[in-house]
Amino acid sequence: MKFLYHPDRAELNLSTVLYALSDPVRLLIVSKLSTGEERTCGDFGLPVVKSTVSHHVRTLRESGVVRVRVQGTQRFVSLRADDLNDRFPGLLAAILKAYNVSEEKQNLLSNGQQS
Amino acid sequence: MKFLYHPDRAELNLSTVLYALSDPVRLLIVSKLSTGEERTCGDFGLPVVKSTVSHHVRTLRESGVVRVRVQGTQRFVSLRADDLNDRFPGLLAAILKAYNVSEEKQNLLSNGQQS
DNA sequence: TCTATCGTTCGATTATAATCGAATTATAGA
DNA sequence: TCTATAATTCGATTATAATCGAACGATAGA
């Protein structure tokens, strides 16, 4: 069984988090997690193959943006909203709000698959 | 005389802006501009050579984070706070606040020069 | 016109990362 | 034990970018 590294709340680094959130695919993942519910890796409906999804989820996890929980053959991914809010108050909300009014999601999905 | 490209307010792109802000040197530049005053490129006191400063200022300009104004042999750089606030309300403030309470500035400057 | 200053550009190096497909691992369930 | 499923890892490719030093360009001022 693999150990999945997650940085502690106090170790969250601003540039690292901003970098993790600066990729369109990863922004889409975070947007889909913003309801607060968990999703499995296969459940994101992303326009990239599964090994690429795995790479992006790992980047988000190692930066501290998401938490990954193993159950059986699946990984349940959730937003670390509380930790992010503690360290960077208002940041996640501002990014999600900006993302939702932008057309970035549409740009990404118009060449890929749907919700 | 060179024409300096600046994206319009409406063209600001979230992932591009986040990427521009995900570099420690560029975060330091933005932090120093956050008083609202202009600075020249040579005036940032960064721990990198001037060609690297030029590269970072260009990245910030082309992403829409800063405006660059030419006067004589100098470039006056300022934050596009109004444009960023219009498109991404709260984002800049959250990032600056997070940056100021972090130790990233210290990390960067401890190996370089001061203020 | 000469020179110093400010900044950009260029070329090179090095590092990082986004992406894919194939192979692999781990687990649940028949 | 066998098989299907979920996801990771690996290797390769391609692209991007951070950094430096050297050369260049533009301008102000002597």
PDB file of N, CA, C and O (backbone and C1' of nucleotides) in Angstrom, chain A residues 1 19 23 26 48-49 51-52 55-56 72-73, chain C residues 16-24 26-28:
ATOM      1  N   MET A   1       0.839  -1.215   0.000  1.00  0.00           N
ATOM      2  CA  MET A   1       0.000   0.000   0.000  1.00  0.00           C
ATOM      3  C   MET A   1       0.870   1.259   0.000  1.00  0.00           C
ATOM      4  O   MET A   1       1.764   1.421   0.811  1.00  0.00           O
ATOM      5  N   TYR A  19       0.874  27.963  -8.406  1.00  0.00           N
ATOM      6  CA  TYR A  19       1.306  27.193  -9.574  1.00  0.00           C
ATOM      7  C   TYR A  19       0.357  26.027  -9.837  1.00  0.00           C
ATOM      8  O   TYR A  19      -0.060  25.790 -10.978  1.00  0.00           O
ATOM      9  N   ASP A  23      -2.994  25.781 -13.955  1.00  0.00           N
ATOM     10  CA  ASP A  23      -3.203  24.910 -15.108  1.00  0.00           C
ATOM     11  C   ASP A  23      -4.700  24.740 -15.359  1.00  0.00           C
ATOM     12  O   ASP A  23      -5.459  24.463 -14.421  1.00  0.00           O
ATOM     13  N   ARG A  26      -6.249  21.494 -14.089  1.00  0.00           N
ATOM     14  CA  ARG A  26      -6.333  21.444 -12.625  1.00  0.00           C
ATOM     15  C   ARG A  26      -7.375  22.415 -12.085  1.00  0.00           C
ATOM     16  O   ARG A  26      -8.063  22.115 -11.104  1.00  0.00           O
ATOM     17  N   VAL A  48      -8.502  14.560 -21.001  1.00  0.00           N
ATOM     18  CA  VAL A  48      -7.150  13.997 -21.061  1.00  0.00           C
ATOM     19  C   VAL A  48      -7.211  12.535 -20.612  1.00  0.00           C
ATOM     20  O   VAL A  48      -8.141  12.133 -19.921  1.00  0.00           O
ATOM     21  N   VAL A  49      -6.218  11.762 -20.956  1.00  0.00           N
ATOM     22  CA  VAL A  49      -6.200  10.340 -20.602  1.00  0.00           C
ATOM     23  C   VAL A  49      -5.918  10.173 -19.106  1.00  0.00           C
ATOM     24  O   VAL A  49      -5.476  11.098 -18.429  1.00  0.00           O
ATOM     25  N   SER A  51      -3.713   8.662 -17.281  1.00  0.00           N
ATOM     26  CA  SER A  51      -2.393   8.871 -16.683  1.00  0.00           C
ATOM     27  C   SER A  51      -2.125  10.370 -16.493  1.00  0.00           C
ATOM     28  O   SER A  51      -1.444  10.765 -15.546  1.00  0.00           O
ATOM     29  N   THR A  52      -2.687  11.166 -17.354  1.00  0.00           N
ATOM     30  CA  THR A  52      -2.545  12.619 -17.198  1.00  0.00           C
ATOM     31  C   THR A  52      -3.382  13.127 -16.029  1.00  0.00           C
ATOM     32  O   THR A  52      -2.931  13.984 -15.261  1.00  0.00           O
ATOM     33  N   HIS A  55      -1.458  12.433 -12.951  1.00  0.00           N
ATOM     34  CA  HIS A  55      -0.392  13.428 -12.788  1.00  0.00           C
ATOM     35  C   HIS A  55      -0.938  14.728 -12.170  1.00  0.00           C
ATOM     36  O   HIS A  55      -0.348  15.281 -11.234  1.00  0.00           O
ATOM     37  N   HIS A  56      -2.072  15.190 -12.675  1.00  0.00           N
ATOM     38  CA  HIS A  56      -2.618  16.457 -12.183  1.00  0.00           C
ATOM     39  C   HIS A  56      -3.123  16.328 -10.740  1.00  0.00           C
ATOM     40  O   HIS A  56      -2.929  17.239  -9.929  1.00  0.00           O
ATOM     41  N   GLY A  72     -10.436   0.888  -1.502  1.00  0.00           N
ATOM     42  CA  GLY A  72     -10.449  -0.146  -2.523  1.00  0.00           C
ATOM     43  C   GLY A  72      -9.538   0.233  -3.676  1.00  0.00           C
ATOM     44  O   GLY A  72      -8.400   0.632  -3.458  1.00  0.00           O
ATOM     45  N   THR A  73     -10.042   0.126  -4.872  1.00  0.00           N
ATOM     46  CA  THR A  73      -9.226   0.481  -6.035  1.00  0.00           C
ATOM     47  C   THR A  73      -9.412   1.947  -6.406  1.00  0.00           C
ATOM     48  O   THR A  73      -8.825   2.412  -7.370  1.00  0.00           O
TER      49      THR A  73
ATOM     50  P    DT C  16      14.195  20.881 -11.448  1.00  0.00           P
ATOM     51  O5'  DT C  16      12.735  21.137 -12.037  1.00  0.00           O
ATOM     52  C5'  DT C  16      12.314  22.476 -12.301  1.00  0.00           C
ATOM     53  C4'  DT C  16      11.126  22.459 -13.222  1.00  0.00           C
ATOM     54  C3'  DT C  16      10.073  21.396 -12.875  1.00  0.00           C
ATOM     55  O3'  DT C  16       8.847  22.079 -12.741  1.00  0.00           O
ATOM     56  C1'  DT C  16      10.555  21.364 -15.181  1.00  0.00           C
ATOM     57  P    DA C  17       7.586  21.359 -12.075  1.00  0.00           P
ATOM     58  O5'  DA C  17       6.667  21.085 -13.334  1.00  0.00           O
ATOM     59  C5'  DA C  17       6.318  22.150 -14.203  1.00  0.00           C
ATOM     60  C4'  DA C  17       5.670  21.593 -15.450  1.00  0.00           C
ATOM     61  C3'  DA C  17       4.745  20.398 -15.191  1.00  0.00           C
ATOM     62  O3'  DA C  17       3.669  20.467 -16.090  1.00  0.00           O
ATOM     63  C1'  DA C  17       6.275  19.816 -16.793  1.00  0.00           C
ATOM     64  P    DA C  18       2.201  20.804 -15.530  1.00  0.00           P
ATOM     65  O5'  DA C  18       1.296  20.606 -16.822  1.00  0.00           O
ATOM     66  C5'  DA C  18       1.568  21.360 -17.984  1.00  0.00           C
ATOM     67  C4'  DA C  18       1.330  20.497 -19.206  1.00  0.00           C
ATOM     68  C3'  DA C  18       0.237  19.444 -19.046  1.00  0.00           C
ATOM     69  O3'  DA C  18      -0.660  19.549 -20.136  1.00  0.00           O
ATOM     70  C1'  DA C  18       2.239  18.444 -19.841  1.00  0.00           C
ATOM     71  P    DT C  19      -2.065  18.744 -20.167  1.00  0.00           P
ATOM     72  O5'  DT C  19      -1.736  17.461 -21.028  1.00  0.00           O
ATOM     73  C5'  DT C  19      -1.287  17.623 -22.370  1.00  0.00           C
ATOM     74  C4'  DT C  19      -0.666  16.345 -22.866  1.00  0.00           C
ATOM     75  C3'  DT C  19      -1.459  15.080 -22.562  1.00  0.00           C
ATOM     76  O3'  DT C  19      -2.392  14.846 -23.610  1.00  0.00           O
ATOM     77  C1'  DT C  19       0.932  14.780 -22.475  1.00  0.00           C
ATOM     78  P    DC C  20      -3.467  13.656 -23.509  1.00  0.00           P
ATOM     79  O5'  DC C  20      -2.632  12.410 -24.064  1.00  0.00           O
ATOM     80  C5'  DC C  20      -1.989  12.528 -25.337  1.00  0.00           C
ATOM     81  C4'  DC C  20      -1.076  11.328 -25.553  1.00  0.00           C
ATOM     82  C3'  DC C  20      -1.766   9.994 -25.301  1.00  0.00           C
ATOM     83  O3'  DC C  20      -1.968   9.310 -26.526  1.00  0.00           O
ATOM     84  C1'  DC C  20       0.422  10.108 -24.261  1.00  0.00           C
ATOM     85  P    DG C  21      -2.910   7.997 -26.577  1.00  0.00           P
ATOM     86  O5'  DG C  21      -1.868   6.811 -26.365  1.00  0.00           O
ATOM     87  C5'  DG C  21      -0.714   6.715 -27.201  1.00  0.00           C
ATOM     88  C4'  DG C  21       0.144   5.555 -26.737  1.00  0.00           C
ATOM     89  C3'  DG C  21      -0.640   4.263 -26.464  1.00  0.00           C
ATOM     90  O3'  DG C  21       0.169   3.165 -26.886  1.00  0.00           O
ATOM     91  C1'  DG C  21       0.464   4.951 -24.489  1.00  0.00           C
ATOM     92  P    DA C  22      -0.437   1.672 -26.872  1.00  0.00           P
ATOM     93  O5'  DA C  22       0.603   0.920 -25.925  1.00  0.00           O
ATOM     94  C5'  DA C  22       1.971   1.323 -25.930  1.00  0.00           C
ATOM     95  C4'  DA C  22       2.700   0.679 -24.760  1.00  0.00           C
ATOM     96  C3'  DA C  22       2.157  -0.697 -24.357  1.00  0.00           C
ATOM     97  O3'  DA C  22       3.250  -1.546 -24.027  1.00  0.00           O
ATOM     98  C1'  DA C  22       2.029   0.780 -22.519  1.00  0.00           C
ATOM     99  P    DA C  23       2.998  -3.071 -23.626  1.00  0.00           P
ATOM    100  O5'  DA C  23       3.406  -3.086 -22.085  1.00  0.00           O
ATOM    101  C5'  DA C  23       4.637  -2.455 -21.702  1.00  0.00           C
ATOM    102  C4'  DA C  23       4.698  -2.350 -20.197  1.00  0.00           C
ATOM    103  C3'  DA C  23       4.299  -3.632 -19.459  1.00  0.00           C
ATOM    104  O3'  DA C  23       5.298  -3.914 -18.476  1.00  0.00           O
ATOM    105  C1'  DA C  23       3.049  -1.792 -18.638  1.00  0.00           C
ATOM    106  P    DT C  24       5.148  -5.163 -17.484  1.00  0.00           P
ATOM    107  O5'  DT C  24       4.548  -4.483 -16.169  1.00  0.00           O
ATOM    108  C5'  DT C  24       5.211  -3.333 -15.630  1.00  0.00           C
ATOM    109  C4'  DT C  24       4.438  -2.841 -14.426  1.00  0.00           C
ATOM    110  C3'  DT C  24       4.025  -3.931 -13.435  1.00  0.00           C
ATOM    111  O3'  DT C  24       4.611  -3.642 -12.184  1.00  0.00           O
ATOM    112  C1'  DT C  24       2.233  -2.463 -13.890  1.00  0.00           C
ATOM    113  P    DA C  26       1.421  -3.336  -5.297  1.00  0.00           P
ATOM    114  O5'  DA C  26      -0.122  -3.079  -5.006  1.00  0.00           O
ATOM    115  C5'  DA C  26      -0.645  -1.762  -5.132  1.00  0.00           C
ATOM    116  C4'  DA C  26      -2.136  -1.836  -4.998  1.00  0.00           C
ATOM    117  C3'  DA C  26      -2.612  -2.917  -4.035  1.00  0.00           C
ATOM    118  O3'  DA C  26      -3.613  -2.343  -3.218  1.00  0.00           O
ATOM    119  C1'  DA C  26      -3.666  -3.181  -6.125  1.00  0.00           C
ATOM    120  P    DT C  27      -4.067  -3.070  -1.886  1.00  0.00           P
ATOM    121  O5'  DT C  27      -5.601  -3.349  -2.194  1.00  0.00           O
ATOM    122  C5'  DT C  27      -6.383  -2.287  -2.733  1.00  0.00           C
ATOM    123  C4'  DT C  27      -7.557  -2.858  -3.469  1.00  0.00           C
ATOM    124  C3'  DT C  27      -8.319  -3.939  -2.694  1.00  0.00           C
ATOM    125  O3'  DT C  27      -9.587  -3.417  -2.391  1.00  0.00           O
ATOM    126  C1'  DT C  27      -8.085  -4.483  -4.989  1.00  0.00           C
ATOM    127  P    DA C  28     -10.528  -4.102  -1.338  1.00  0.00           P
ATOM    128  O5'  DA C  28     -11.768  -4.432  -2.276  1.00  0.00           O
ATOM    129  C5'  DA C  28     -12.152  -3.483  -3.274  1.00  0.00           C
ATOM    130  C4'  DA C  28     -13.139  -4.126  -4.237  1.00  0.00           C
ATOM    131  C3'  DA C  28     -14.119  -5.094  -3.580  1.00  0.00           C
ATOM    132  O3'  DA C  28     -15.398  -4.862  -4.139  1.00  0.00           O
ATOM    133  C1'  DA C  28     -12.866  -6.225  -5.246  1.00  0.00           C
TER     134       DA C  28
END
